[in-house]
Structures are given as structure tokens and as C-alpha cells.
Coordinates of C-alpha atoms and ligand atoms in Angstrom, one line a residue:
M258 CA 0.0 0.0 0.0
A259 CA 2.8 2.4 1.0
A260 CA 4.6 1.6 -2.3
A261 CA 1.4 2.2 -4.2
V262 CA 1.1 5.7 -2.6
E263 CA 4.7 6.5 -3.6
M264 CA 4.1 5.2 -7.1
L265 CA 0.9 7.3 -7.5
A266 CA 2.7 10.4 -6.2
I267 CA 5.5 9.9 -8.7
V268 CA 3.1 9.2 -11.6
A269 CA 1.0 12.2 -10.7
A270 CA 4.2 14.4 -10.6
I271 CA 5.3 13.2 -14.0
A272 CA 1.9 13.6 -15.5
S273 CA 1.4 17.1 -14.2
G274 CA 4.9 18.1 -15.3
H275 CA 4.1 16.7 -18.7
L276 CA 0.9 18.7 -18.9
V277 CA 2.5 22.0 -17.9
A278 CA 5.3 21.3 -20.3
G279 CA 2.8 20.6 -23.1
F280 CA 1.5 24.1 -22.7
L281 CA 4.9 25.8 -22.4
T282 CA 7.9 24.1 -23.9
P283 CA 7.6 20.3 -24.5
T284 CA 11.3 19.8 -23.8
S285 CA 10.7 20.9 -20.3
S286 CA 8.8 17.8 -19.4
P287 CA 10.7 16.5 -16.4
F288 CA 10.4 12.8 -17.4
F289 CA 11.8 13.5 -20.9
A290 CA 14.3 16.0 -19.7
V291 CA 15.8 13.3 -17.4
G292 CA 15.8 10.9 -20.4
D293 CA 17.5 13.5 -22.5
A294 CA 20.1 14.2 -19.8
V295 CA 20.8 10.4 -19.5
V296 CA 21.3 10.3 -23.3
R297 CA 23.5 13.4 -23.2
L298 CA 25.6 12.5 -20.2
S299 CA 26.0 8.8 -21.1
P300 CA 29.6 7.9 -21.8
R301 CA 30.2 7.1 -25.5
P302 CA 30.5 3.3 -25.0
V303 CA 27.1 3.2 -23.3
V304 CA 25.5 5.1 -26.2
E305 CA 27.2 2.8 -28.7
F306 CA 26.0 -0.2 -26.8
A307 CA 22.5 1.1 -26.6
K308 CA 22.4 1.8 -30.3
S309 CA 23.8 -1.5 -31.3
A310 CA 21.8 -3.5 -28.8
F311 CA 18.4 -1.8 -29.3
G312 CA 18.8 -0.1 -32.7
T313 CA 16.0 2.4 -33.3
A314 CA 14.1 1.0 -30.2
D315 CA 16.7 2.6 -28.0
K316 CA 14.2 5.4 -27.0
P317 CA 11.4 3.2 -25.7
V318 CA 14.0 1.0 -24.0
L319 CA 15.6 4.0 -22.2
L320 CA 12.2 5.4 -21.1
A321 CA 11.1 1.9 -19.9
G322 CA 14.4 1.6 -18.0
I323 CA 13.7 4.9 -16.2
G324 CA 10.2 3.6 -15.5
V325 CA 11.6 0.4 -13.9
L326 CA 14.0 2.5 -11.8
L327 CA 11.2 4.7 -10.6
L328 CA 9.1 1.6 -9.7
A329 CA 12.0 0.2 -7.7
A330 CA 12.4 3.6 -6.0
A331 CA 8.7 3.7 -5.2
V332 CA 8.8 0.3 -3.5
A333 CA 11.8 1.2 -1.5
G334 CA 10.4 4.6 -0.6
G335 CA 7.1 3.0 0.3
L336 CA 8.7 0.5 2.6
A337 CA 10.6 3.2 4.4
A338 CA 7.4 5.3 4.7
R339 CA 5.1 2.6 6.1
R340 CA 4.6 4.5 9.4
R341 CA 5.7 8.1 8.8
P342 CA 5.3 9.9 5.5
A343 CA 8.7 11.7 5.8
P344 CA 11.0 9.2 4.1
G345 CA 8.5 8.9 1.2
T346 CA 8.3 12.7 0.9
V347 CA 12.0 12.9 0.8
L348 CA 12.1 10.5 -2.1
V349 CA 9.6 12.5 -4.0
V350 CA 11.5 15.7 -3.4
V351 CA 14.8 14.1 -4.4
L352 CA 13.2 12.9 -7.7
G353 CA 11.6 16.3 -8.2
V354 CA 15.0 18.0 -7.8
V355 CA 16.5 15.6 -10.3
G356 CA 13.7 16.7 -12.7
V357 CA 14.4 20.3 -12.1
A358 CA 18.1 19.8 -12.6
A359 CA 17.6 17.9 -15.8
V360 CA 15.4 20.7 -17.2
L361 CA 17.9 23.3 -16.1
G362 CA 20.6 21.4 -17.8
A363 CA 18.7 20.9 -21.0
P364 CA 20.1 22.9 -24.0
A365 CA 16.9 24.4 -25.3
V366 CA 14.7 25.3 -22.4
R367 CA 13.7 28.9 -21.6
P368 CA 13.3 30.0 -18.0
A369 CA 9.5 29.5 -18.2
G370 CA 10.2 25.8 -18.8
L371 CA 11.1 25.5 -15.1
A372 CA 7.4 25.7 -14.3
A373 CA 6.9 22.1 -15.4
P374 CA 9.4 20.4 -13.1
V375 CA 8.5 22.7 -10.2
V376 CA 4.8 22.0 -10.6
A377 CA 5.6 18.3 -10.8
L378 CA 7.6 18.4 -7.6
L379 CA 4.7 20.2 -5.7
V380 CA 2.0 17.9 -7.1
G381 CA 4.2 14.9 -6.2
V382 CA 4.6 16.1 -2.6
A383 CA 0.9 17.0 -2.2
V384 CA -0.2 13.6 -3.5
Q385 CA 2.2 11.7 -1.4
R386 CA 1.3 13.6 1.8
G387 CA -2.5 13.4 1.1
L388 CA -2.6 9.7 0.1
H389 CA -0.2 8.7 2.9
R390 CA -2.5 10.3 5.6
R391 CA -5.5 8.5 4.2
A392 CA -3.7 5.2 3.9
V393 CA -2.6 5.5 7.6
E394 CA -6.1 6.3 8.6
A395 CA -7.6 3.4 6.6
A396 CA -4.9 1.0 8.0
A397 CA -5.6 2.1 11.6
D398 CA -9.2 1.0 11.2
R399 CA -8.4 -2.5 10.1
P400 CA -9.2 -5.0 12.8
T401 CA -6.0 -6.0 14.4
G402 CA -6.7 -8.1 17.4
P403 CA -9.7 -10.3 18.4
P404 CA -13.0 -8.5 17.7
D405 CA -13.7 -5.9 20.4
D406 CA -17.1 -6.8 21.8
R407 CA -17.2 -4.2 24.6
D408 CA -20.0 -1.8 24.3
G409 CA -19.3 1.8 24.5
P410 CA -19.0 5.1 22.8
G411 CA -17.8 5.0 19.3
E412 CA -19.2 1.6 18.6
E413 CA -21.2 2.9 15.6
D414 CA -18.0 4.6 14.4
R415 CA -16.1 1.4 14.3
D416 CA -18.8 -0.3 12.2
T417 CA -18.9 2.2 9.4
A418 CA -15.9 4.5 9.6
P419 CA -13.3 1.9 8.3
V420 CA -15.4 1.2 5.3
R421 CA -15.8 4.9 4.7
R422 CA -12.1 5.6 5.2
R423 CA -11.0 2.8 2.9
T424 CA -13.5 4.1 0.3
V425 CA -12.0 7.6 0.6
L426 CA -8.5 6.1 0.1
A427 CA -9.6 4.1 -2.9
G428 CA -11.5 7.0 -4.3
A429 CA -8.6 9.4 -3.9
S430 CA -6.1 6.9 -5.4
A431 CA -8.4 6.3 -8.3
A432 CA -8.8 10.1 -8.8
V433 CA -5.1 10.5 -8.8
A434 CA -4.6 7.7 -11.3
V435 CA -7.3 8.9 -13.7
G436 CA -6.2 12.5 -13.3
S437 CA -2.6 11.5 -14.1
L438 CA -3.7 9.6 -17.1
V439 CA -5.7 12.6 -18.4
A440 CA -3.0 15.1 -17.6
G441 CA -0.2 13.0 -19.1
G442 CA -2.3 12.3 -22.2
A443 CA -3.2 15.9 -22.7
G444 CA 0.5 16.9 -22.2
A445 CA 1.6 14.3 -24.8
A446 CA -1.1 15.4 -27.2
L447 CA 0.0 19.1 -26.9
A448 CA 3.6 18.2 -27.3
S449 CA 3.6 15.4 -29.8
G450 CA 2.7 17.4 -32.7
R451 CA -0.8 16.2 -33.0
G452 CA -1.5 19.9 -32.7
L453 CA 0.7 20.4 -35.8
A454 CA -1.8 18.7 -38.1
D455 CA -3.4 22.0 -39.2
S456 CA 0.0 23.7 -39.7
R457 CA 1.3 20.7 -41.7
A458 CA -1.9 20.6 -43.9
A459 CA -1.7 24.3 -44.5
L460 CA 2.0 24.1 -45.5
T461 CA 1.3 21.1 -47.8
R462 CA -1.4 23.2 -49.6
R463 CA 1.0 26.1 -50.0
L464 CA 3.7 23.9 -51.4
A465 CA 1.3 22.4 -53.9
A466 CA 0.3 25.8 -55.0
A467 CA 3.8 27.2 -55.1
R468 CA 5.4 24.2 -56.9
P469 CA 6.9 25.3 -60.3
S470 CA 4.4 24.5 -63.0
G471 CA 6.9 22.4 -65.0
P472 CA 7.4 18.7 -64.3
G473 CA 9.4 17.9 -61.2
P474 CA 12.0 15.3 -61.2
T475 CA 10.7 11.9 -62.2
V476 CA 11.6 8.3 -61.6
P477 CA 11.4 6.4 -64.9
A478 CA 10.1 2.8 -64.7
S479 CA 13.6 1.7 -65.9
A480 CA 15.1 3.0 -62.7
T481 CA 13.9 -0.1 -60.8
F482 CA 14.0 -3.8 -61.2
P483 CA 10.9 -4.7 -59.3
G484 CA 11.0 -8.2 -57.8
P485 CA 10.6 -10.0 -54.5
G486 CA 12.6 -8.4 -51.8
T487 CA 13.5 -5.2 -53.7
V488 CA 12.6 -1.7 -52.3
P489 CA 10.7 1.0 -54.1
F490 CA 12.9 3.7 -55.6
V491 CA 11.3 6.5 -53.6
T492 CA 10.8 5.5 -50.0
P493 CA 7.3 6.3 -48.7
N494 CA 7.5 8.7 -45.8
A495 CA 6.2 6.1 -43.4
D496 CA 9.0 3.8 -44.3
F497 CA 11.8 6.4 -44.4
Y498 CA 14.4 5.5 -41.8
R499 CA 14.4 7.8 -38.8
I500 CA 17.4 8.6 -36.6
D501 CA 17.5 11.4 -34.0
V502 CA 18.2 11.9 -30.3
A503 CA 14.8 13.6 -29.7
L504 CA 12.8 11.6 -27.1
Q505 CA 9.9 13.8 -28.1
V506 CA 9.4 15.2 -31.6
P507 CA 9.8 18.9 -31.3
A508 CA 6.4 20.6 -32.2
V509 CA 7.1 23.7 -34.2
P510 CA 4.2 25.2 -36.1
A511 CA 5.3 26.7 -39.4
E512 CA 3.8 30.0 -38.3
D513 CA 6.0 30.2 -35.3
W514 CA 9.2 29.0 -37.1
S515 CA 12.1 31.2 -38.1
L516 CA 15.7 30.5 -39.1
R517 CA 18.4 32.8 -37.9
I518 CA 21.7 32.9 -40.0
H519 CA 24.4 34.5 -37.9
G520 CA 28.0 34.3 -36.7
R521 CA 30.7 35.1 -39.2
V522 CA 28.5 36.8 -41.7
A523 CA 28.3 40.4 -43.0
R524 CA 24.5 40.6 -42.5
E525 CA 22.6 38.5 -40.0
L526 CA 19.4 37.1 -41.6
T527 CA 16.2 35.9 -40.0
L528 CA 13.8 34.1 -42.3
T529 CA 10.2 33.2 -41.5
M530 CA 8.3 30.5 -43.5
D531 CA 6.7 33.3 -45.6
D532 CA 10.2 34.6 -46.4
L533 CA 11.3 31.1 -47.3
L534 CA 8.3 30.3 -49.6
A535 CA 8.8 33.7 -51.4
R536 CA 12.1 32.3 -52.8
P537 CA 12.3 29.9 -55.7
L538 CA 11.4 26.4 -54.7
V539 CA 13.3 23.4 -56.1
E540 CA 12.5 19.7 -56.0
R541 CA 15.3 17.2 -55.8
I542 CA 15.5 13.4 -55.3
I543 CA 18.1 12.6 -52.7
T544 CA 19.2 9.4 -51.0
M545 CA 20.0 10.1 -47.4
T546 CA 22.2 7.8 -45.4
C547 CA 23.1 7.4 -41.7
V548 CA 26.7 7.0 -40.6
S549 CA 25.5 4.3 -38.2
N550 CA 24.2 2.2 -41.1
P551 CA 25.8 -1.3 -40.8
I552 CA 26.8 -3.2 -43.9
G553 CA 23.6 -4.5 -45.4
G554 CA 21.5 -2.1 -43.2
H555 CA 18.4 -0.1 -43.8
L556 CA 19.4 3.4 -42.5
V557 CA 19.3 4.6 -46.1
S558 CA 16.2 6.0 -47.9
T559 CA 15.3 8.1 -50.8
A560 CA 12.7 11.0 -51.0
V561 CA 11.7 13.8 -53.3
F562 CA 12.6 16.9 -51.2
T563 CA 11.1 20.3 -51.9
G564 CA 13.0 23.3 -50.5
V565 CA 15.1 26.3 -51.0
E566 CA 18.7 26.4 -52.1
L567 CA 21.0 26.9 -49.1
A568 CA 24.0 28.4 -51.0
P569 CA 22.3 31.6 -52.2
L570 CA 20.9 32.2 -48.7
L571 CA 24.4 32.0 -47.3
R572 CA 25.7 34.3 -50.0
E573 CA 23.0 36.8 -49.1
A574 CA 24.2 36.8 -45.5
G575 CA 27.8 37.3 -46.7
V576 CA 29.9 34.5 -45.4
D577 CA 33.3 35.4 -43.9
P578 CA 35.9 33.5 -45.9
G579 CA 37.4 32.1 -42.7
A580 CA 34.1 30.5 -41.6
D581 CA 34.8 26.9 -42.6
Q582 CA 32.0 25.4 -40.6
I583 CA 28.2 25.9 -40.4
V584 CA 26.8 24.8 -37.1
S585 CA 23.1 24.2 -37.5
T586 CA 21.0 23.9 -34.4
S587 CA 17.6 22.2 -34.0
R588 CA 14.7 23.4 -31.9
D589 CA 15.7 20.7 -29.3
G590 CA 19.3 21.9 -29.1
W591 CA 20.9 19.1 -31.2
T592 CA 23.7 20.4 -33.5
A593 CA 25.5 19.4 -36.7
G594 CA 28.7 20.8 -38.1
T595 CA 28.8 21.1 -41.9
P596 CA 31.7 22.2 -44.1
T597 CA 30.8 25.6 -45.5
A598 CA 32.7 24.8 -48.7
T599 CA 30.5 21.8 -49.3
V600 CA 27.3 23.8 -49.0
L601 CA 28.6 26.5 -51.3
E602 CA 30.0 24.0 -53.8
P603 CA 28.5 24.7 -57.3
G604 CA 26.1 21.9 -58.2
R605 CA 26.1 20.4 -54.7
G606 CA 22.4 21.2 -54.2
A607 CA 22.3 21.6 -50.5
L608 CA 18.7 22.3 -49.4
L609 CA 16.7 23.9 -46.7
A610 CA 13.9 21.4 -47.2
V611 CA 10.3 21.9 -46.3
G612 CA 8.6 19.2 -48.3
M613 CA 9.0 15.5 -48.6
N614 CA 7.3 13.3 -51.2
G615 CA 4.6 15.8 -52.0
E616 CA 3.7 16.9 -48.5
A617 CA 5.1 19.1 -45.8
L618 CA 7.9 17.3 -43.9
P619 CA 6.4 14.8 -41.4
A620 CA 6.9 15.9 -37.8
E621 CA 9.5 13.1 -37.2
H622 CA 11.5 14.2 -40.3
G623 CA 11.9 17.8 -39.2
F624 CA 8.7 19.8 -39.8
P625 CA 8.7 22.6 -40.7
A626 CA 12.2 22.8 -42.1
R627 CA 15.4 20.7 -42.2
M628 CA 18.7 20.7 -43.9
V629 CA 19.6 18.1 -46.6
V630 CA 23.1 18.1 -48.1
P631 CA 23.7 15.4 -50.8
G632 CA 26.8 13.3 -50.1
L633 CA 27.2 13.9 -46.4
Y634 CA 26.0 11.6 -43.6
G635 CA 23.0 12.9 -41.7
Y636 CA 24.9 13.7 -38.5
V637 CA 27.0 16.4 -40.1
S638 CA 24.4 17.9 -42.4
A639 CA 20.7 16.9 -42.0
T640 CA 19.5 18.9 -39.0
K641 CA 15.8 18.5 -38.5
W642 CA 13.6 21.2 -36.9
V643 CA 16.4 23.6 -37.8
T644 CA 16.2 27.1 -36.3
E645 CA 19.7 28.4 -36.5
L646 CA 22.7 28.4 -38.8
E647 CA 25.9 29.8 -37.2
L648 CA 28.8 30.5 -39.5
T649 CA 31.9 29.6 -37.4
T650 CA 35.0 27.5 -37.7
F651 CA 35.8 23.8 -36.9
A652 CA 38.3 25.1 -34.4
E653 CA 35.8 27.3 -32.6
R654 CA 32.8 25.0 -32.2
S655 CA 32.2 21.3 -32.0
A656 CA 28.8 19.7 -32.7
Y657 CA 26.8 16.9 -31.0
W658 CA 28.2 13.7 -32.4
R659 CA 31.8 15.1 -32.8
D660 CA 31.6 15.6 -29.0
R661 CA 30.9 11.9 -28.7
G662 CA 33.8 10.7 -30.7
W663 CA 32.5 10.7 -34.3
A664 CA 34.5 12.2 -37.1
V665 CA 34.5 15.9 -37.7
R666 CA 34.0 15.4 -41.5
A667 CA 31.8 12.6 -42.8
P668 CA 31.3 12.3 -46.6
I669 CA 29.1 9.3 -47.5
K670 CA 31.1 6.2 -48.4
T671 CA 30.3 4.3 -51.6
Q672 CA 28.2 1.3 -50.6
C673 CA 25.7 -1.3 -51.8
R674 CA 23.2 -3.7 -50.3
I675 CA 21.9 -7.1 -51.4
D676 CA 18.1 -7.1 -51.1
A677 CA 17.5 -10.4 -52.9
P678 CA 17.8 -13.2 -52.2
A679 CA 17.2 -12.8 -48.5
G680 CA 19.9 -14.1 -46.1
F681 CA 19.5 -17.8 -45.4
A682 CA 17.1 -18.3 -48.3
R683 CA 16.7 -21.8 -49.7
L684 CA 16.9 -21.8 -53.4
A685 CA 16.6 -24.2 -56.3
A686 CA 19.9 -25.0 -58.1
G687 CA 20.5 -23.2 -61.4
R688 CA 20.5 -19.5 -62.3
V689 CA 19.8 -17.4 -59.3
Q690 CA 18.6 -13.7 -59.4
V691 CA 20.6 -11.4 -57.2
G692 CA 19.6 -7.7 -56.8
G693 CA 19.8 -4.7 -54.6
V694 CA 20.8 -1.0 -54.3
A695 CA 24.0 0.9 -54.4
W696 CA 24.8 4.5 -53.6
A697 CA 27.7 6.9 -54.0
Q698 CA 26.3 10.4 -53.4
P699 CA 27.3 12.9 -54.7
V700 CA 29.1 11.4 -57.7
G701 CA 26.9 8.4 -58.5
V702 CA 27.3 4.7 -59.0
A703 CA 29.3 3.5 -62.1
A704 CA 29.3 -0.2 -61.6
V705 CA 28.2 -3.0 -59.2
E706 CA 29.7 -6.5 -59.2
V707 CA 28.6 -9.7 -57.5
R708 CA 30.3 -13.0 -56.8
A709 CA 29.7 -16.3 -55.1
D710 CA 32.2 -17.9 -52.7
D711 CA 35.3 -15.9 -53.6
G712 CA 34.7 -16.7 -57.3
P713 CA 35.2 -14.2 -60.1
W714 CA 33.4 -10.9 -59.8
V715 CA 30.5 -10.7 -62.3
P716 CA 29.3 -7.3 -63.5
A717 CA 25.7 -6.5 -62.5
E718 CA 23.2 -4.9 -64.8
L719 CA 22.4 -1.3 -63.6
A720 CA 19.0 0.3 -63.8
T721 CA 18.7 3.8 -65.3
E722 CA 20.4 6.4 -63.1
V723 CA 18.0 9.0 -61.7
G724 CA 20.8 11.2 -60.5
P725 CA 24.3 11.2 -58.8
D726 CA 22.6 11.9 -55.4
T727 CA 20.3 8.9 -55.5
W728 CA 20.8 5.2 -55.1
R729 CA 20.9 3.0 -58.1
M730 CA 19.2 -0.4 -58.5
W731 CA 21.2 -3.4 -59.8
R732 CA 20.7 -7.0 -60.6
A733 CA 22.7 -10.0 -61.7
E734 CA 22.4 -13.8 -62.3
L735 CA 24.7 -16.3 -60.7
D736 CA 24.8 -20.0 -61.5
L737 CA 24.7 -21.9 -58.3
G738 CA 25.1 -25.6 -57.6
P739 CA 23.8 -27.5 -54.6
G740 CA 25.3 -26.5 -51.2
S741 CA 25.7 -23.3 -49.1
H742 CA 27.0 -20.2 -50.9
T743 CA 28.1 -16.8 -49.7
L744 CA 27.0 -14.0 -52.1
Q745 CA 28.9 -10.7 -52.1
A746 CA 28.5 -7.4 -53.9
R747 CA 30.7 -4.3 -54.3
A748 CA 30.1 -1.0 -56.0
T749 CA 32.4 1.3 -57.9
D750 CA 31.6 5.1 -58.0
R751 CA 32.0 7.6 -60.8
R752 CA 35.4 8.7 -59.3
G753 CA 36.5 5.1 -60.3
D754 CA 36.9 4.0 -56.6
T755 CA 35.7 0.5 -55.8
Q756 CA 34.5 0.0 -52.2
T757 CA 36.9 -1.8 -50.0
G758 CA 36.3 -5.3 -48.7
Q759 CA 38.0 -4.3 -45.4
R760 CA 35.4 -4.6 -42.7
A761 CA 35.1 -1.5 -40.4
D762 CA 32.5 -0.5 -37.8
P763 CA 30.4 2.6 -38.4
V764 CA 32.3 4.5 -35.7
P765 CA 33.8 7.0 -36.4
D766 CA 33.0 7.8 -40.0
G767 CA 30.9 5.0 -41.6
A768 CA 31.1 1.3 -42.0
T769 CA 33.2 -0.3 -44.8
G770 CA 33.1 -3.9 -46.2
W771 CA 31.1 -5.8 -48.8
P772 CA 27.6 -6.9 -48.0
S773 CA 27.1 -10.6 -48.1
V774 CA 24.3 -13.1 -47.7
L775 CA 24.5 -16.8 -47.1
V776 CA 22.1 -19.0 -49.1
T777 CA 21.4 -22.7 -49.3
V778 CA 20.9 -24.2 -52.8
T779 CA 19.2 -27.6 -53.0
Ligands
MTE220 N1 17.4 17.7 -34.7 C1 18.0 16.6 -35.1 N2 18.3 16.4 -36.4 C2 18.9 15.3 -36.8 C3 19.3 14.3 -35.9 C4 19.0 14.5 -34.5 O1 19.4 13.7 -33.7 N3 18.4 15.6 -34.2 N4 20.0 13.2 -36.4 C5 20.7 13.3 -37.7 C6 21.0 12.0 -38.2 S1 22.3 11.1 -37.4 C7 20.5 11.5 -39.4 S2 21.1 10.1 -40.1 C8 19.4 12.2 -40.1 C9 18.2 11.2 -40.2 O2 17.1 11.9 -40.8 P1 15.7 11.2 -40.8 O3 15.3 10.8 -39.4 O4 14.7 12.1 -41.5 O5 15.9 9.9 -41.7 O6 18.9 13.3 -39.3 C10 19.9 14.1 -38.7 N5 19.2 15.2 -38.2
MO221 MO1 22.8 9.4 -38.7

């Protein structure tokens, strides 16, 4: 019972903090702020372990872990507070202070954000004191010894009061539980971007109206080799890989968004969405890749991005020639460091993107605006929910993943993947169809070769190239006899470089090695 009181107090605190944060700044929700602090402060090996062990499920795993810790704390606190409420109150206060500290330490919270963890602390203490008193009262009424059959004053009290007090306790507990559920749900709804639906729909309409009347980039049928196991050329938004450290998706309505370009520039610029949409919009098909993608992995996807050219914007601001780095900052404080020269490179096509596959960016992919730079891994270029570009130097400032041991510069490595046959497939002997994708942004794929069991490399047939910044589909046929076979593939880019077979982990600047699948032929 005492543990339940503690737990309810903690849950009520978290829920009320979440509600207040939903109204003010979502990142100030104490529960998520603690989660973010854990992510930020974790030593690099822990982060690497979490990413490799849980992959993209690392966020739910982290939050569940915090939940389990809180449950354990509640049980301990409850046991300590069976008679007197004080030890339980102390626990709630300590947890509350941790919440306040986490919010204070968060990178993107304004002072008003402190309201959320402070309210959480006060609600937690109030619930703990209130429920504890009622629990003690209810427990005192429970028959402890042999039934007392002496007549006397208070007899009637003994008959009905215990029932009433236990009812009061149960009622109060239920009220706290339901209230927490409602408050937490409302906070999550306010924060999660469900409130963004209108803003997204409006931006989608504006993009449709603003789109240049000529035909946008198209994907000819000959750009794919449809078949079992192969992926579509353009990845639907729902299937586009997602990587970020945001425990909650920042909710930034397009109307409230602005981008500040500052630092080593001649003229500081601040652009609203109206300013942005007044500029020429371009559409570009780009394959994005994550540095953490393991060989054969799926952290690579392709979309039609709509946006504004980044280079002219920077030129308008007047970039200091010494400013070799652009540090872009997201609404939630995450940062990326991009070489200025790459963004300004003629023909590179770096974008401030607002649309993805014919709609406004989905909330998880950076609504209302993000950066996309063809040829660079996401962690050094693809800032979602971007609100700030600071022209600086690599010597002056270091961004999020560089601080955690990843490379300063991270061009995408030429790579390929075997999509068919699937690993451990059982196949009939004879000619076997092998197929997949290859990418080498920003130069494009020149060739793909496949082989079985260290045999000779066989050139694959390449599908029509959509552009140097997109992946390219390939297929080949191999003649396989009965037994197990290891199939491998390797790509060569338009610089003439063939990807190395030397296996390397993603850390610090991207995995290398040839993808391989093991199949059994009968
Ligand atoms: N704000 C923010 N932007 C971010 C990240 C992040 O953690 N926070 N992760 C980057 C990384 S590592 C990658 S690979 C891409 C992934 O973009 P996507 O989720 O739209 O596929 O976003 C980049 N932009
Ligand atoms: Mo990434």
C-alpha cells in the first residue's frame, strides 16, 4: 500500500509536469528531460552499446528503463514510509529535484520551462502527503486483534468508519490515477505534434500551390528492377528511416518558425516561413544515409525533397571567408557541423527542405524545415527542426556527435546492399537472381559486381540512373550448384573508386566492407 502511494505520487508528478510542459515548452517535461540528460551524459561506449543492442528501439528501452528504476524507488520509498510519511516525501522531493536539474541542464529550455518540473515536484509532494495520511487512517481502522465486543461510545463509528475511510482512500487513489492519465495524455497530445496537423496541412497546400508548373524530377520505370525483396525507388514517408536523439518530436508550427543565420556573416538574416516560400522552390530526389548504417543495413532511404537552395541564402548573408563550418541547431538543441565549402560548392544542391514526397515534412522528419546536403552523412548535415545556422570554424565549435567521438567530417562512403535473395534463403539450383541497391552520393554509381564464394566478380546490370545523389538499383544472375553459398557485392563510384572489402565498424566515419548473404541451394 505504501509503495502504491509512492508510485501514485511519482506518476502524478510526472503527468502534471508533462501537462504543464505541453502548454509551455515540451522539452521541459521532467520525465523526458531526465531521459535526454541520460542520453547526453552517457559515456560514449554506453551510447554505442544502446544503439547496437536496441537499434531504433533505444528510446522506448531508455524510457522503460527509467520507469523500472522509478518503480523500484517507489517500492523502497514506500517500505521506508510505512509509518511516517517523511521518508517517502524525501524520495519524491529528491526525484523532483532531479527533474528540475535535468530541465535546467537541457540545452533548449527557456526559464519559463522551469514551471513544469516545479509543478511536478509540488504535485508529487501533495499527492504523497495526502494519500499517505488517508492510507494510515484506513490501516488504523483495520481489525488487528480479536473482535472488540465491549459496548461503549464509538461503537457505531467502528462499524462504518473503516469502510468509509477505505473508500475515501480508494477514491482518492483512483482520482489521482485517472487525473494523471488525463493530464499526461493531454500533455503528450499538446507536445507530440498532433497539434501540428493543421499547420502541416496548410504548408502542404502552400507547397502544392507554389510548386513550379513544369514537371518535377521523375523516376522512370527503368530506374527499378521490381521483384521480390527489392525496395521502391522513392521511400514512402512512413518507411523512411528515422534517426534522432529527440525523445519527443519537437512541435514547431510553421507560423512560429524562423531561421536565424548569424555568426561570421556580413549581415545577419532571419527568415520566416513566408520569407522562405517567397524564394524559388526546387525539387530534388536525394538518397539520405546514416553513418551508423551497418553493412547491409536499412538506414538509407530516398525521397523527393522540396525546398530552397541553401547556398544563395548564405551568400546573401555574406559569409566570412574564414568561416569553414556551419553549425546548424535544431529546436531541441541538437547540432550538426557542416563544411561551409560543401554547402557553397557549385552543383552540390544543399537544401533547406520543407517538403518530402509531395507533402510538408512529417513531424518526425523535421517539420517545418530541415537541412539536406547530398553526399554527407546525416549527423554532419541533415538537421531536422532547424532554427539556427551559425557560420563559425571547426576550431571554434564542435557539434553533437563530434563531441561523442564521431568524425569531424563525414562524406558518405560508396556502398551497396543485397536485397534479394534474403539471407539464409533456400533456393533451387541453377540460375539465381541477385539484386539490390548501391549509392555513392554525390558522384553516382558507375558499376556493381557480384560473386559467389570468392569466385570471379561478375558485373551486374544497372538500372537507369536517376541522379548522382540517389541510389541505383542493380541485378545479376549467378549460376549456383547445390550447397551453401556466400554471395557478395561491391560498388564502384564515378570517381573510379571501388568500395573496400576491409570490414570496419560505423564509428567514427561510416562502415566499410562488402555486403554478403548466405544462401542454401538444393
Ligand atoms: N534535430 C536533429 N536532427 C537530426 C538528428 C538528430 O538527432 N536531431 N539526427 C541526424 C542523423 S544522425 C540522421 S542520419 C538524419 C536522419 O534523418 P531522418 O530521421 O529524417 O531519416 O537526421 C539528422 N538530423
Ligand atoms: Mo545518422
